[in-house]
Short mmCIF file of C-alpha atoms in Angstrom, two decimals:
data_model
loop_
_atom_site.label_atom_id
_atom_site.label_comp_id
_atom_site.label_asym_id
_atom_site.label_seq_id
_atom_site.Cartn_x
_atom_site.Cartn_y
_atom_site.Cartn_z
CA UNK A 278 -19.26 -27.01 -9.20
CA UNK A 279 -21.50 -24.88 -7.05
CA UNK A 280 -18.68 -21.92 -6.19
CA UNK A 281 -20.55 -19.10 -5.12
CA UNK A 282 -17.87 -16.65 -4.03
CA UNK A 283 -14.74 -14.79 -5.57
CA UNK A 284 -11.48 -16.70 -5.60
CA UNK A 285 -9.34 -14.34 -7.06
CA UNK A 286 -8.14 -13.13 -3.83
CA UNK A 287 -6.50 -16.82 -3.25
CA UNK A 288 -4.61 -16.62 -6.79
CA UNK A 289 -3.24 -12.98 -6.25
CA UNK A 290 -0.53 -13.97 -3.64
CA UNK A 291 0.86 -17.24 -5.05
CA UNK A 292 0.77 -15.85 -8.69
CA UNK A 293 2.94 -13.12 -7.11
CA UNK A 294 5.37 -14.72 -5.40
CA UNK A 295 5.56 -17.41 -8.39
CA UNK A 296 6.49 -14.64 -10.86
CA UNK A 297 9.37 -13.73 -8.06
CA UNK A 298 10.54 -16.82 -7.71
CA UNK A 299 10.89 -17.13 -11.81
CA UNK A 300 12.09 -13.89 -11.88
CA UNK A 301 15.06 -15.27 -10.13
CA UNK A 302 15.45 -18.05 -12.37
CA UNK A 303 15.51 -15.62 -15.22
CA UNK A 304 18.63 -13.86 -13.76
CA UNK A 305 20.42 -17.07 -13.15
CA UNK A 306 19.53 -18.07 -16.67
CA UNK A 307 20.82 -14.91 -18.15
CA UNK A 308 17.61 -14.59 -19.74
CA UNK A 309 15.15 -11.24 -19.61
CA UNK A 310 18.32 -8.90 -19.80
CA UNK A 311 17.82 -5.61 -19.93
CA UNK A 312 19.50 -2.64 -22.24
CA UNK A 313 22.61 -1.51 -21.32
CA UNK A 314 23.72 0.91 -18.27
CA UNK A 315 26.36 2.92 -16.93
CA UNK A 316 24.47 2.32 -13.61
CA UNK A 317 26.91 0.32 -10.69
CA UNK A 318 24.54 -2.33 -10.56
CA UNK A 319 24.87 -2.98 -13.91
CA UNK A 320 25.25 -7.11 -14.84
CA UNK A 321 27.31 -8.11 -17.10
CA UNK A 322 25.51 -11.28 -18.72
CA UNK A 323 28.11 -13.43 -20.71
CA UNK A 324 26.86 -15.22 -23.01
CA UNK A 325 24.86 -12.21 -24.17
CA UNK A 326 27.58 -9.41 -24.89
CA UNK A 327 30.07 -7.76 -22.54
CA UNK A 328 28.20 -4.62 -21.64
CA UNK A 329 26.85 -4.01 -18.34
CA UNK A 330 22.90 -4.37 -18.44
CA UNK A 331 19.74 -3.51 -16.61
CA UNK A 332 19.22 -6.45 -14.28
CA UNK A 333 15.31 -6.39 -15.32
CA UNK A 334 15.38 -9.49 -13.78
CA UNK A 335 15.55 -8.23 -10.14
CA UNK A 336 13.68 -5.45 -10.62
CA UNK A 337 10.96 -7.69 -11.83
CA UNK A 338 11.69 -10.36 -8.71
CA UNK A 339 11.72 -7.47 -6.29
CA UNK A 340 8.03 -5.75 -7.54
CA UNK A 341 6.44 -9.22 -7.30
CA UNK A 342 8.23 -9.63 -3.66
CA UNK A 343 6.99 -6.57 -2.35
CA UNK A 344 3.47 -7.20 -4.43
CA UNK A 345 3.33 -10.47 -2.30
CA UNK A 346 3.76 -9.10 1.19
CA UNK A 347 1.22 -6.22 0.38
CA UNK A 348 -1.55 -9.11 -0.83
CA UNK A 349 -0.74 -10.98 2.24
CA UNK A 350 -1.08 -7.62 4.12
CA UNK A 351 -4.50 -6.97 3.15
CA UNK A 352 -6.10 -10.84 2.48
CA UNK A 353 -4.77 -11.03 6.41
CA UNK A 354 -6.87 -7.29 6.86
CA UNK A 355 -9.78 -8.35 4.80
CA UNK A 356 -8.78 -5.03 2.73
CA UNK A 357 -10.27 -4.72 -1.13
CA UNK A 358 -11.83 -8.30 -0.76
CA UNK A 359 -12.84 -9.92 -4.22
CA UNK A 360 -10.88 -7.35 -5.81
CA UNK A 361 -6.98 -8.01 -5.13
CA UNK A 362 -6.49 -10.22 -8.32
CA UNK A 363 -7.29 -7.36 -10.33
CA UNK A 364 -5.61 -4.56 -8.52
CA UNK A 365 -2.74 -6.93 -8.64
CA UNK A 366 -3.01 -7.31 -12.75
CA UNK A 367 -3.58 -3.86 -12.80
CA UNK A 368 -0.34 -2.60 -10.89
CA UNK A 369 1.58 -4.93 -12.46
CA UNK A 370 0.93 -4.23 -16.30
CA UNK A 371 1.60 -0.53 -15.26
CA UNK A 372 5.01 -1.48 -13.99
CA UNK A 373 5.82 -3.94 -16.77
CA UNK A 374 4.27 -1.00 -19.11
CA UNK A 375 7.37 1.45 -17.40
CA UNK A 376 9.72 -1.43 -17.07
CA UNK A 377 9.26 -2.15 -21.31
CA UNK A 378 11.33 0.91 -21.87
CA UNK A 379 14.30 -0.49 -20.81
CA UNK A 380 14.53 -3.45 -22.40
CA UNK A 381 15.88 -4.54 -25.89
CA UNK A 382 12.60 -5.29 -27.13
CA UNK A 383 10.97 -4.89 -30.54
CA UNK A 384 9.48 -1.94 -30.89
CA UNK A 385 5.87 -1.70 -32.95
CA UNK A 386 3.35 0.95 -33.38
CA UNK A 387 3.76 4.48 -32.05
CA UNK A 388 7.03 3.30 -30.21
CA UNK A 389 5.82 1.04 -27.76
CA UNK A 390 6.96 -2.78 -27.64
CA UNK A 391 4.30 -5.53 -27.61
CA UNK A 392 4.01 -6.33 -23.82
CA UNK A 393 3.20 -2.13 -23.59
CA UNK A 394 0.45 -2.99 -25.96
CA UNK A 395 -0.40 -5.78 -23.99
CA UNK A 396 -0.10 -4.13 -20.53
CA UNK A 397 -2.75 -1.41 -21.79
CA UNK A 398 -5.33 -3.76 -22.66
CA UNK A 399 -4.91 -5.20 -19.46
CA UNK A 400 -4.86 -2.12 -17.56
CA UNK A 401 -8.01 -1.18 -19.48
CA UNK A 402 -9.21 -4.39 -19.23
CA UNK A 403 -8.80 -5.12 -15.47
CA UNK A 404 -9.77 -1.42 -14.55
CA UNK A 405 -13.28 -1.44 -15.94
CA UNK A 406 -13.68 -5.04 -14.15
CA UNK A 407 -12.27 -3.18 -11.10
CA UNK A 408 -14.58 -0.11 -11.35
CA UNK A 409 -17.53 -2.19 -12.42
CA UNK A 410 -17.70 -4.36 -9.19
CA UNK A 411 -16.85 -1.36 -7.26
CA UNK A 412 -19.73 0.91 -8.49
CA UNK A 413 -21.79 -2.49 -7.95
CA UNK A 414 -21.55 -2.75 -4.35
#
């Protein structure tokens, strides 16, 4: 198609504010739980168990909120151009990495649940891309 130029930067704010939005929808759906807390802003999700729980959920909705104002911040500032999509991935599989820890999931080799596994090849992944085009320029 002739595209010459980076479009990352265009995906890194929708895909952000996207993943908020369904974030949402995951609390309302009582999906995405996480383990359970003594914390006050515990949730008690119904039609999972009585036990107050990590609202993941939010957390989740409120990272991608704040990650969405910040890309807007700096496409608007010109700041990090052709590299916010993978600063964004990048941030975000370290948080999901941290978040993993407090949710019921399956735990596989040396402790860490799948989407850990999956956030450090990402990390990796999107870091050398990140380092790469920096040492390029």
């Amino acid at each position: 198609m002739g595209v010459r130029t980076r479009t990352g930067d265009s995906f890194a704010l929708p895909v952000a504010a996207a993943i908020a939005i369904g974030r949402i929808g995951c609390f309302v759906g009582g999906c995405c739980f996480g383990t359970p807390t003594s914390l006050p802003w515990g949730v008690v999700f119904p039609q999972v168990d009585q036990l107050p729980r990590h609202p993941v959920q939010l957390y989740e909705a409120a990272f991608h909120t704040v990650a969405a104002v910040l890309l807007g911040a700096a496409l608007q500032r010109q700041w990090c151009r052709g590299q916010l999509i993978k600063i964004y991935v990048v941030v975000y599989a370290g948080w999901r990495f941290l978040t993993e820890f407090i949710r019921p999931e399956i735990r596989l080799v040396a402790g860490l649940t799948w989407y850990q596994w999956a956030s450090v090849v990402l990390m990796a992944g999107f870091g050398w891309l990140w380092y790469h085009d920096t040492r390029k320029r």
